[in-house]
Amino acid sequence: MRDLAVEPEQHTQLAPLVSKFERKTRYMVKDEHTRIRINRFLDNGPAGLILDVLQSIVSITFATTYIIHSYSTEPGLPPVLWNMELGCALFFLTDFLFRGILLAEVWKHIFRWNTLINLIVILPVFPGAMFVPSHTFWHGTGYYRLVYPIRFLKCSMEIRAVLNRCRAYMSPVMLFGLVAYFKFLSVIFVAAGVIQITETSIDADSDATDDGDWTFFNSLFKSILTFVYVDYPPAENPISKLIVGTLLVFLLIIIPYELSKLFDINSLYSSYEHDSYRPSKRSKHIVICGDLTPQRIEQCFWEIFHDDHDLVDIRVVAMCDEPPPSSMVALLMDPFFAKRAVYIQGSVLDSDAAMRAACDSAAAIFVLTRKTGHEDLNSSDHRTIMRAIEVQQISPNASIYTQIHLSANRHLLEASGIENVLCLSEVMHALLAQNCFCPGFSTLMFNLTAALSDVKVDHTWESRFLHGASHELYSVTLPPASVIYGLSFAEVAVLVHAQCQSAILLAVLVTSPEYDAHDENDSNSCIILNPGNTYTCVGGETAYVCDCAGPEASRARLSMQKDSYNGTQSASDLGGPKTSLQTQAAAEKLVLSPTTTATAGMTKEKAKLLFTPPLPKRHNAGPKKKRTARTIMWAASKLAESSERKHKKVEEFIVDDVNKLKFTLKPVVVVSLASVFPENLEFFIAPLRAPTVKDHHPIVLLSPAPPADETFAPLKGFLDVFVVVGEPTRLGVLKRAGIEMAFKVVILCSEEDFGTASNQLLADATSIAVHKSITSMLGPRKAPMVVTKLVNRSNVNFISHNLKQSGWFDQQKHTATLTDTVKFLCSPSFASGLTYSTELCDNLIVNHFFNPMIQDIVRELVFSPLRGSKLFPGKSKFSAFERNLASTGLQRSSLFTCELPLDFVGKSFAYCFEYLLTSDAILTLGVYRCLPLDMIPTVGAMASPPTSPIKSKARIERSEMDRAVPFGFVYLNPLPHEIMTGNDLLYVLSHKQPCWA
């Protein structure tokens, strides 16, 4: 830092200079500064606005007195009009002098057009008219009366001064249009006054014209005709022709100039910059903001306004920094969206834009995120966090739903009190990981959370897929104790599926008997996925069902009465459900719901005698063959974390060639296309290392850049994790990463946005090229093992094009009547679960608003392998009830796929559903219908006709090495009479991954 100390000798030299400067500026500090501050206050303060409004009113009054007096027949100016004119003139003179004194450039202010108008308007009245007995110069026939029409220019000048201050209340186009309009109007009025005066004047060469024919309004009418038709002069007076012609030429010159300026402003202006939404007391509205694209906005519109949602009378306000494209404008012109959707151009960080969107009264605000350009994910999250904090300050009572990329930034939002946070990296990595051992898992979860209408099932695979996609998750209340008390969860699930039109009961909310109301961190409830026979229902519990009838219909279906079950089954079928073979090694533990008090001491047998209704009768009921489950034989113990691995350097995990490692199991290869090593991969690896998964395959991470120490630190605790550094677009690098011997290949997109709407489709160009390289290397039989993450969901057709050689899906073009969402869903790459897009997370966060409980059930389904670990999202601290849940005997299930047992081939789905629940407490959600192995073409025999699927062997009849890579479509909750085939995989909720003997 520079030393500011000054020597005494230097101080004596500087002192006179400072004093001299103060003497020169003393006058400015005392008088000039005050004058400038008053001038600034008048130009930019409320007093100046009031003064300008008063000036415009006085100028209109001043011009009105002239028009009234032109019709007067009295010899002099009436006293009332004289007092009004004198008062107006004195007011103008005072304002003119006061503003001239306050203005710094006095001489520059004098030599202006406005000064000339003020002098022409003021001086004929004060002091000129004071020396005339009649107090007016109007009487007579001289041309000096031409000073009176100048008052209309004064009106235009003052009105334009007021309009220029109203820029915050009107659009620029409207402002400029009004200013130009008053300019033109003032010229027409001046021309009318000129015509009247010249035609009523006596000239030496002509006689006087009758005043009755040349009133002011007659002259105004002739003036308008002159400027509209421009074909004949309004009068014969030479002076009138000269003046009116000059004004006409002026307008012909000024109008194109003003119009060109208007068009220039209009080209730079968007009406959506000034649109606003006025909230109504009769309806709610939600605001969508953040990093939006037209496609995301349209997708949110269709999701919000779907018929399945309870809130029918709801409005949506979309805030975007960019003006809408033509496609969005056309959508907003639709009668349905025109009444319910508003597009506002502006940022939520702008207080004016937030007020126009009525954020302060919104029921919910969604802050969506998206990586733009080549920015870092942290930068994108920081922008989103800034928006979310601003939204919370604007609307503290609204429900705020926020998306971020990295889980490391979650604490910034939680510290600000924002709890509804969806981390994209957590969800996407967990979905892609479970796709490795559960084919179509990501598509299944999308079908459970997206709002789609039901379709009639026909012979096509699209109808079956869309029928399953129409199912959603709803929270309902179980029937009362008079109906289900004493029944196990598996038995109630069978009843619900039989009596409620195939609705699937998949989870129950279990309440802790010991709840500390003073402990804010203590949770008194926990969602249990398919507890099977380990939970006994008491009635009235909160449960979750998968149904396609909507929330209200689902609740109505479950409002069952005991009488509805009487007589539904014969006496020979009143036996209880089959005992689960999975628990034969240990005594069965039944846990009564802790919510009951009066019936807590009742035994299960007594409860069944009193309350258990008969089970529904099946048409194909018969002796059920018991099977022995192998799940208990391979149960893996929890992997212990090795401190030695955590202390290793990153370089020790990097390998040059995976083929030299001689793996006993095929590896899962993750191909990252980002320029840096991806973060939050622990959410991808942890599900593959869950103790409920049978085989723990090695994991190979291929990235163009080596990982940083901070990024790779969470991955060091997992076994068999390796890194290969290289460019994924090169075939040699792909071979070194073990693509040819991989069990599954997952391609992670770079998530780079190209800015414009047309170039956004190119964001997945590298992903599609790498996918084509890998599928060409693997061949058509192994091509379905490649799972791809995309930025733009519209690019799924390119992935489907790379898979068309399989011949499984019909490649015919969809009709134009299908919506973009249906086209996307019915693309083979998405229906088979081989692609997933980050845009689909918008459906999940939107549905969270309509069904707040969906977040918990989806968290259980997606992150069930992480249950009880530090990585479980939204659980910084587990309650004592959740930690000790295993000691209560309740079994928690996870979602798996398994081959259909051979004795189920040819049976109905309803038979399989009931059989697995009553015998093994395994709940079936749907099927993954695969392509038979004999129908998959090979590289050398592409032209050979495929074998009929009826003659092909079932998947379970083949060894694991001979089974084809699963490739088909997700069929959620099939129709009860749907016939199962040997090529179906079952989606089941089980406490361990089933593997049949």
PDB file of C-alpha atoms in Angstrom, residues 98-324:
ATOM      1  CA  PHE A  98     -38.474  28.961 -13.688  1.00  0.00           C
ATOM      2  CA  ARG A  99     -37.212  26.122 -15.886  1.00  0.00           C
ATOM      3  CA  GLY A 100     -34.944  28.523 -17.772  1.00  0.00           C
ATOM      4  CA  ILE A 101     -33.310  29.659 -14.540  1.00  0.00           C
ATOM      5  CA  LEU A 102     -32.846  26.101 -13.331  1.00  0.00           C
ATOM      6  CA  LEU A 103     -31.341  24.913 -16.613  1.00  0.00           C
ATOM      7  CA  ALA A 104     -27.564  25.110 -16.763  1.00  0.00           C
ATOM      8  CA  GLU A 105     -27.347  25.833 -20.512  1.00  0.00           C
ATOM      9  CA  VAL A 106     -29.509  28.984 -20.513  1.00  0.00           C
ATOM     10  CA  TRP A 107     -28.684  30.248 -24.016  1.00  0.00           C
ATOM     11  CA  LYS A 108     -29.011  26.793 -25.499  1.00  0.00           C
ATOM     12  CA  HIS A 109     -32.425  26.529 -23.903  1.00  0.00           C
ATOM     13  CA  ILE A 110     -33.579  29.823 -25.390  1.00  0.00           C
ATOM     14  CA  PHE A 111     -32.778  29.027 -28.997  1.00  0.00           C
ATOM     15  CA  ARG A 112     -35.128  26.044 -29.275  1.00  0.00           C
ATOM     16  CA  TRP A 113     -38.361  25.248 -31.094  1.00  0.00           C
ATOM     17  CA  ASN A 114     -40.256  24.890 -27.821  1.00  0.00           C
ATOM     18  CA  THR A 115     -39.120  28.369 -26.745  1.00  0.00           C
ATOM     19  CA  LEU A 116     -40.512  29.888 -29.916  1.00  0.00           C
ATOM     20  CA  ILE A 117     -43.859  28.172 -29.394  1.00  0.00           C
ATOM     21  CA  ASN A 118     -44.026  29.378 -25.796  1.00  0.00           C
ATOM     22  CA  LEU A 119     -43.307  32.975 -26.810  1.00  0.00           C
ATOM     23  CA  ILE A 120     -45.905  32.945 -29.606  1.00  0.00           C
ATOM     24  CA  VAL A 121     -48.493  31.525 -27.201  1.00  0.00           C
ATOM     25  CA  ILE A 122     -47.738  33.732 -24.174  1.00  0.00           C
ATOM     26  CA  LEU A 123     -46.862  37.188 -25.532  1.00  0.00           C
ATOM     27  CA  PRO A 124     -50.136  37.866 -27.449  1.00  0.00           C
ATOM     28  CA  VAL A 125     -51.999  37.421 -24.149  1.00  0.00           C
ATOM     29  CA  PHE A 126     -49.505  38.764 -21.634  1.00  0.00           C
ATOM     30  CA  PRO A 127     -48.645  41.547 -21.990  1.00  0.00           C
ATOM     31  CA  GLY A 128     -49.991  42.080 -25.568  1.00  0.00           C
ATOM     32  CA  ALA A 129     -53.735  41.695 -24.941  1.00  0.00           C
ATOM     33  CA  MET A 130     -53.573  43.886 -21.836  1.00  0.00           C
ATOM     34  CA  PHE A 131     -53.062  46.968 -24.050  1.00  0.00           C
ATOM     35  CA  VAL A 132     -56.083  46.165 -26.255  1.00  0.00           C
ATOM     36  CA  PRO A 133     -59.537  47.255 -25.002  1.00  0.00           C
ATOM     37  CA  SER A 134     -61.163  44.018 -26.155  1.00  0.00           C
ATOM     38  CA  HIS A 135     -58.274  41.930 -24.636  1.00  0.00           C
ATOM     39  CA  THR A 136     -58.025  39.914 -27.847  1.00  0.00           C
ATOM     40  CA  PHE A 137     -56.594  40.180 -31.343  1.00  0.00           C
ATOM     41  CA  TRP A 138     -59.226  37.879 -32.818  1.00  0.00           C
ATOM     42  CA  HIS A 139     -61.664  40.616 -33.883  1.00  0.00           C
ATOM     43  CA  GLY A 140     -60.768  41.975 -37.249  1.00  0.00           C
ATOM     44  CA  THR A 141     -59.690  40.463 -40.500  1.00  0.00           C
ATOM     45  CA  GLY A 142     -55.907  40.633 -40.275  1.00  0.00           C
ATOM     46  CA  TYR A 143     -53.492  37.745 -40.640  1.00  0.00           C
ATOM     47  CA  TYR A 144     -51.988  38.434 -37.230  1.00  0.00           C
ATOM     48  CA  ARG A 145     -54.700  36.106 -35.918  1.00  0.00           C
ATOM     49  CA  LEU A 146     -52.517  33.218 -37.117  1.00  0.00           C
ATOM     50  CA  VAL A 147     -50.815  33.190 -33.721  1.00  0.00           C
ATOM     51  CA  TYR A 148     -53.875  31.541 -32.144  1.00  0.00           C
ATOM     52  CA  PRO A 149     -53.671  28.109 -33.899  1.00  0.00           C
ATOM     53  CA  ILE A 150     -50.138  27.764 -32.504  1.00  0.00           C
ATOM     54  CA  ARG A 151     -51.829  26.867 -29.228  1.00  0.00           C
ATOM     55  CA  PHE A 152     -52.491  23.385 -30.654  1.00  0.00           C
ATOM     56  CA  LEU A 153     -48.728  22.883 -31.019  1.00  0.00           C
ATOM     57  CA  LYS A 154     -48.405  23.831 -27.365  1.00  0.00           C
ATOM     58  CA  CYS A 155     -50.982  21.146 -26.477  1.00  0.00           C
ATOM     59  CA  SER A 156     -49.079  18.541 -28.491  1.00  0.00           C
ATOM     60  CA  MET A 157     -45.795  19.508 -26.864  1.00  0.00           C
ATOM     61  CA  GLU A 158     -47.157  19.185 -23.305  1.00  0.00           C
ATOM     62  CA  ILE A 159     -49.061  15.955 -23.954  1.00  0.00           C
ATOM     63  CA  ARG A 160     -45.945  14.368 -25.459  1.00  0.00           C
ATOM     64  CA  ALA A 161     -43.983  15.384 -22.355  1.00  0.00           C
ATOM     65  CA  VAL A 162     -46.462  13.477 -20.216  1.00  0.00           C
ATOM     66  CA  LEU A 163     -46.408  10.427 -22.492  1.00  0.00           C
ATOM     67  CA  ASN A 164     -42.611  10.269 -22.391  1.00  0.00           C
ATOM     68  CA  ARG A 165     -42.825   9.821 -18.619  1.00  0.00           C
ATOM     69  CA  CYS A 166     -45.223   6.868 -18.963  1.00  0.00           C
ATOM     70  CA  ARG A 167     -42.759   4.447 -20.549  1.00  0.00           C
ATOM     71  CA  ALA A 168     -43.135   2.062 -17.601  1.00  0.00           C
ATOM     72  CA  TYR A 169     -46.886   1.763 -18.150  1.00  0.00           C
ATOM     73  CA  MET A 170     -47.038   1.099 -21.889  1.00  0.00           C
ATOM     74  CA  SER A 171     -45.067  -0.646 -24.581  1.00  0.00           C
ATOM     75  CA  PRO A 172     -42.480   1.280 -26.645  1.00  0.00           C
ATOM     76  CA  VAL A 173     -44.530   0.793 -29.806  1.00  0.00           C
ATOM     77  CA  MET A 174     -47.650   2.208 -28.172  1.00  0.00           C
ATOM     78  CA  LEU A 175     -45.675   5.092 -26.676  1.00  0.00           C
ATOM     79  CA  PHE A 176     -44.088   6.072 -29.966  1.00  0.00           C
ATOM     80  CA  GLY A 177     -47.381   5.598 -31.797  1.00  0.00           C
ATOM     81  CA  LEU A 178     -49.207   7.955 -29.436  1.00  0.00           C
ATOM     82  CA  VAL A 179     -46.461  10.555 -29.675  1.00  0.00           C
ATOM     83  CA  ALA A 180     -46.593  10.445 -33.489  1.00  0.00           C
ATOM     84  CA  TYR A 181     -50.394  10.527 -33.410  1.00  0.00           C
ATOM     85  CA  PHE A 182     -50.485  13.758 -31.387  1.00  0.00           C
ATOM     86  CA  LYS A 183     -47.900  15.269 -33.733  1.00  0.00           C
ATOM     87  CA  PHE A 184     -50.107  14.584 -36.744  1.00  0.00           C
ATOM     88  CA  LEU A 185     -53.233  15.679 -34.890  1.00  0.00           C
ATOM     89  CA  SER A 186     -51.695  19.017 -33.896  1.00  0.00           C
ATOM     90  CA  VAL A 187     -50.728  19.723 -37.520  1.00  0.00           C
ATOM     91  CA  ILE A 188     -54.307  19.020 -38.693  1.00  0.00           C
ATOM     92  CA  PHE A 189     -55.755  21.341 -36.027  1.00  0.00           C
ATOM     93  CA  VAL A 190     -53.263  24.069 -36.918  1.00  0.00           C
ATOM     94  CA  ALA A 191     -54.223  23.701 -40.573  1.00  0.00           C
ATOM     95  CA  ALA A 192     -57.914  24.016 -39.635  1.00  0.00           C
ATOM     96  CA  GLY A 193     -57.221  27.252 -37.790  1.00  0.00           C
ATOM     97  CA  VAL A 194     -55.189  28.577 -40.701  1.00  0.00           C
ATOM     98  CA  ILE A 195     -57.991  27.777 -43.165  1.00  0.00           C
ATOM     99  CA  GLN A 196     -60.584  29.512 -40.995  1.00  0.00           C
ATOM    100  CA  ILE A 197     -58.479  32.617 -40.487  1.00  0.00           C
ATOM    101  CA  THR A 198     -57.355  33.047 -44.098  1.00  0.00           C
ATOM    102  CA  GLU A 199     -60.816  32.484 -45.549  1.00  0.00           C
ATOM    103  CA  THR A 200     -62.405  35.024 -43.171  1.00  0.00           C
ATOM    104  CA  SER A 201     -59.819  37.728 -43.831  1.00  0.00           C
ATOM    105  CA  ILE A 202     -60.423  40.749 -46.175  1.00  0.00           C
ATOM    106  CA  ASP A 203     -57.830  41.121 -48.860  1.00  0.00           C
ATOM    107  CA  ALA A 204     -57.467  43.936 -51.351  1.00  0.00           C
ATOM    108  CA  ASP A 205     -58.050  41.601 -54.271  1.00  0.00           C
ATOM    109  CA  SER A 206     -60.992  39.645 -52.909  1.00  0.00           C
ATOM    110  CA  ASP A 207     -64.149  40.110 -50.918  1.00  0.00           C
ATOM    111  CA  ALA A 208     -64.683  38.898 -47.388  1.00  0.00           C
ATOM    112  CA  THR A 209     -66.104  35.444 -47.008  1.00  0.00           C
ATOM    113  CA  ASP A 210     -69.133  34.770 -44.885  1.00  0.00           C
ATOM    114  CA  ASP A 211     -68.010  33.698 -41.421  1.00  0.00           C
ATOM    115  CA  GLY A 212     -70.881  31.264 -41.090  1.00  0.00           C
ATOM    116  CA  ASP A 213     -69.457  28.940 -43.714  1.00  0.00           C
ATOM    117  CA  TRP A 214     -65.973  28.935 -42.189  1.00  0.00           C
ATOM    118  CA  THR A 215     -66.467  27.924 -38.589  1.00  0.00           C
ATOM    119  CA  PHE A 216     -63.660  26.099 -36.860  1.00  0.00           C
ATOM    120  CA  PHE A 217     -65.205  22.662 -37.170  1.00  0.00           C
ATOM    121  CA  ASN A 218     -66.050  23.161 -40.852  1.00  0.00           C
ATOM    122  CA  SER A 219     -62.450  24.168 -41.400  1.00  0.00           C
ATOM    123  CA  LEU A 220     -61.300  21.116 -39.429  1.00  0.00           C
ATOM    124  CA  PHE A 221     -63.386  18.849 -41.635  1.00  0.00           C
ATOM    125  CA  LYS A 222     -61.921  20.400 -44.784  1.00  0.00           C
ATOM    126  CA  SER A 223     -58.438  20.069 -43.293  1.00  0.00           C
ATOM    127  CA  ILE A 224     -58.966  16.345 -42.673  1.00  0.00           C
ATOM    128  CA  LEU A 225     -60.222  15.851 -46.221  1.00  0.00           C
ATOM    129  CA  THR A 226     -57.160  17.663 -47.529  1.00  0.00           C
ATOM    130  CA  PHE A 227     -54.704  15.397 -45.736  1.00  0.00           C
ATOM    131  CA  VAL A 228     -56.689  12.241 -46.494  1.00  0.00           C
ATOM    132  CA  TYR A 229     -57.483  12.682 -50.186  1.00  0.00           C
ATOM    133  CA  VAL A 230     -54.862  15.262 -51.243  1.00  0.00           C
ATOM    134  CA  ASP A 231     -56.811  16.061 -54.427  1.00  0.00           C
ATOM    135  CA  TYR A 232     -58.237  19.569 -54.106  1.00  0.00           C
ATOM    136  CA  PRO A 233     -57.417  22.656 -52.017  1.00  0.00           C
ATOM    137  CA  PRO A 234     -59.783  23.387 -49.105  1.00  0.00           C
ATOM    138  CA  ALA A 235     -60.084  27.086 -50.000  1.00  0.00           C
ATOM    139  CA  GLU A 236     -59.340  29.637 -52.711  1.00  0.00           C
ATOM    140  CA  ASN A 237     -57.293  32.049 -50.604  1.00  0.00           C
ATOM    141  CA  PRO A 238     -53.635  32.190 -51.742  1.00  0.00           C
ATOM    142  CA  ILE A 239     -52.352  32.486 -48.177  1.00  0.00           C
ATOM    143  CA  SER A 240     -54.440  29.467 -47.195  1.00  0.00           C
ATOM    144  CA  LYS A 241     -53.090  27.487 -50.125  1.00  0.00           C
ATOM    145  CA  LEU A 242     -49.520  28.438 -49.241  1.00  0.00           C
ATOM    146  CA  ILE A 243     -49.743  27.578 -45.545  1.00  0.00           C
ATOM    147  CA  VAL A 244     -51.818  24.428 -45.958  1.00  0.00           C
ATOM    148  CA  GLY A 245     -49.574  23.247 -48.784  1.00  0.00           C
ATOM    149  CA  THR A 246     -46.519  23.792 -46.597  1.00  0.00           C
ATOM    150  CA  LEU A 247     -48.100  21.756 -43.795  1.00  0.00           C
ATOM    151  CA  LEU A 248     -49.086  19.066 -46.279  1.00  0.00           C
ATOM    152  CA  VAL A 249     -45.522  18.811 -47.574  1.00  0.00           C
ATOM    153  CA  PHE A 250     -44.360  18.684 -43.962  1.00  0.00           C
ATOM    154  CA  LEU A 251     -46.642  15.740 -43.255  1.00  0.00           C
ATOM    155  CA  LEU A 252     -45.637  13.948 -46.444  1.00  0.00           C
ATOM    156  CA  ILE A 253     -42.032  14.205 -45.294  1.00  0.00           C
ATOM    157  CA  ILE A 254     -42.539  13.478 -41.607  1.00  0.00           C
ATOM    158  CA  ILE A 255     -45.024  10.588 -41.908  1.00  0.00           C
ATOM    159  CA  PRO A 256     -42.646   8.157 -43.712  1.00  0.00           C
ATOM    160  CA  TYR A 257     -39.902   9.133 -41.287  1.00  0.00           C
ATOM    161  CA  GLU A 258     -42.091   8.498 -38.273  1.00  0.00           C
ATOM    162  CA  LEU A 259     -43.399   5.252 -39.743  1.00  0.00           C
ATOM    163  CA  SER A 260     -39.882   3.981 -40.399  1.00  0.00           C
ATOM    164  CA  LYS A 261     -38.975   4.734 -36.788  1.00  0.00           C
ATOM    165  CA  LEU A 262     -42.155   2.965 -35.674  1.00  0.00           C
ATOM    166  CA  PHE A 263     -41.297  -0.124 -37.722  1.00  0.00           C
ATOM    167  CA  ASP A 264     -37.744  -0.123 -36.362  1.00  0.00           C
ATOM    168  CA  ILE A 265     -39.014  -0.014 -32.807  1.00  0.00           C
ATOM    169  CA  ASN A 266     -41.596  -2.671 -33.572  1.00  0.00           C
ATOM    170  CA  SER A 267     -38.902  -4.983 -34.953  1.00  0.00           C
ATOM    171  CA  LEU A 268     -36.922  -4.620 -31.738  1.00  0.00           C
ATOM    172  CA  TYR A 269     -39.933  -4.879 -29.465  1.00  0.00           C
ATOM    173  CA  SER A 270     -41.829  -7.937 -28.283  1.00  0.00           C
ATOM    174  CA  SER A 271     -45.312  -7.523 -26.879  1.00  0.00           C
ATOM    175  CA  TYR A 272     -44.500 -10.258 -24.364  1.00  0.00           C
ATOM    176  CA  GLU A 273     -42.049  -7.879 -22.670  1.00  0.00           C
ATOM    177  CA  HIS A 274     -44.981  -5.885 -21.304  1.00  0.00           C
ATOM    178  CA  ASP A 275     -47.672  -8.549 -20.970  1.00  0.00           C
ATOM    179  CA  SER A 276     -48.867  -9.232 -17.460  1.00  0.00           C
ATOM    180  CA  TYR A 277     -51.054 -11.719 -15.662  1.00  0.00           C
ATOM    181  CA  ARG A 278     -53.799 -10.587 -13.328  1.00  0.00           C
ATOM    182  CA  PRO A 279     -54.516 -13.281 -10.730  1.00  0.00           C
ATOM    183  CA  SER A 280     -58.066 -14.279  -9.971  1.00  0.00           C
ATOM    184  CA  LYS A 281     -59.558 -15.283  -6.653  1.00  0.00           C
ATOM    185  CA  ARG A 282     -61.452 -18.114  -8.332  1.00  0.00           C
ATOM    186  CA  SER A 283     -58.428 -19.899  -9.778  1.00  0.00           C
ATOM    187  CA  LYS A 284     -54.855 -20.683  -8.841  1.00  0.00           C
ATOM    188  CA  HIS A 285     -51.859 -20.010 -10.994  1.00  0.00           C
ATOM    189  CA  ILE A 286     -48.357 -21.421 -11.108  1.00  0.00           C
ATOM    190  CA  VAL A 287     -45.207 -19.858 -12.536  1.00  0.00           C
ATOM    191  CA  ILE A 288     -42.557 -21.699 -14.561  1.00  0.00           C
ATOM    192  CA  CYS A 289     -39.198 -19.969 -14.857  1.00  0.00           C
ATOM    193  CA  GLY A 290     -35.512 -20.728 -15.232  1.00  0.00           C
ATOM    194  CA  ASP A 291     -33.627 -22.114 -18.220  1.00  0.00           C
ATOM    195  CA  LEU A 292     -36.594 -22.763 -20.461  1.00  0.00           C
ATOM    196  CA  THR A 293     -36.921 -23.785 -24.072  1.00  0.00           C
ATOM    197  CA  PRO A 294     -40.133 -23.797 -26.139  1.00  0.00           C
ATOM    198  CA  GLN A 295     -40.162 -27.579 -26.075  1.00  0.00           C
ATOM    199  CA  ARG A 296     -39.888 -27.696 -22.276  1.00  0.00           C
ATOM    200  CA  ILE A 297     -42.656 -25.119 -21.891  1.00  0.00           C
ATOM    201  CA  GLU A 298     -44.978 -27.041 -24.181  1.00  0.00           C
ATOM    202  CA  GLN A 299     -44.189 -30.288 -22.381  1.00  0.00           C
ATOM    203  CA  CYS A 300     -45.009 -28.674 -19.023  1.00  0.00           C
ATOM    204  CA  PHE A 301     -48.258 -27.286 -20.429  1.00  0.00           C
ATOM    205  CA  TRP A 302     -49.474 -30.707 -21.539  1.00  0.00           C
ATOM    206  CA  GLU A 303     -48.478 -32.257 -18.226  1.00  0.00           C
ATOM    207  CA  ILE A 304     -50.133 -29.576 -16.090  1.00  0.00           C
ATOM    208  CA  PHE A 305     -53.383 -29.443 -18.051  1.00  0.00           C
ATOM    209  CA  HIS A 306     -53.843 -33.202 -18.239  1.00  0.00           C
ATOM    210  CA  ASP A 307     -57.285 -34.503 -17.295  1.00  0.00           C
ATOM    211  CA  ASP A 308     -55.904 -36.776 -14.573  1.00  0.00           C
ATOM    212  CA  HIS A 309     -54.993 -33.849 -12.334  1.00  0.00           C
ATOM    213  CA  ASP A 310     -57.445 -32.654  -9.725  1.00  0.00           C
ATOM    214  CA  LEU A 311     -56.840 -28.929 -10.176  1.00  0.00           C
ATOM    215  CA  VAL A 312     -58.844 -28.238 -13.302  1.00  0.00           C
ATOM    216  CA  ASP A 313     -59.194 -24.465 -12.924  1.00  0.00           C
ATOM    217  CA  ILE A 314     -55.540 -23.522 -12.944  1.00  0.00           C
ATOM    218  CA  ARG A 315     -53.480 -21.009 -14.898  1.00  0.00           C
ATOM    219  CA  VAL A 316     -49.843 -21.246 -15.948  1.00  0.00           C
ATOM    220  CA  VAL A 317     -47.446 -18.323 -16.382  1.00  0.00           C
ATOM    221  CA  ALA A 318     -44.245 -19.140 -18.271  1.00  0.00           C
ATOM    222  CA  MET A 319     -41.350 -16.710 -17.798  1.00  0.00           C
ATOM    223  CA  CYS A 320     -38.548 -16.854 -20.333  1.00  0.00           C
ATOM    224  CA  ASP A 321     -35.732 -14.468 -21.202  1.00  0.00           C
ATOM    225  CA  GLU A 322     -36.250 -14.934 -24.942  1.00  0.00           C
ATOM    226  CA  PRO A 323     -39.311 -14.046 -27.050  1.00  0.00           C
ATOM    227  CA  PRO A 324     -41.459 -17.023 -28.053  1.00  0.00           C
TER     228      PRO A 324
END
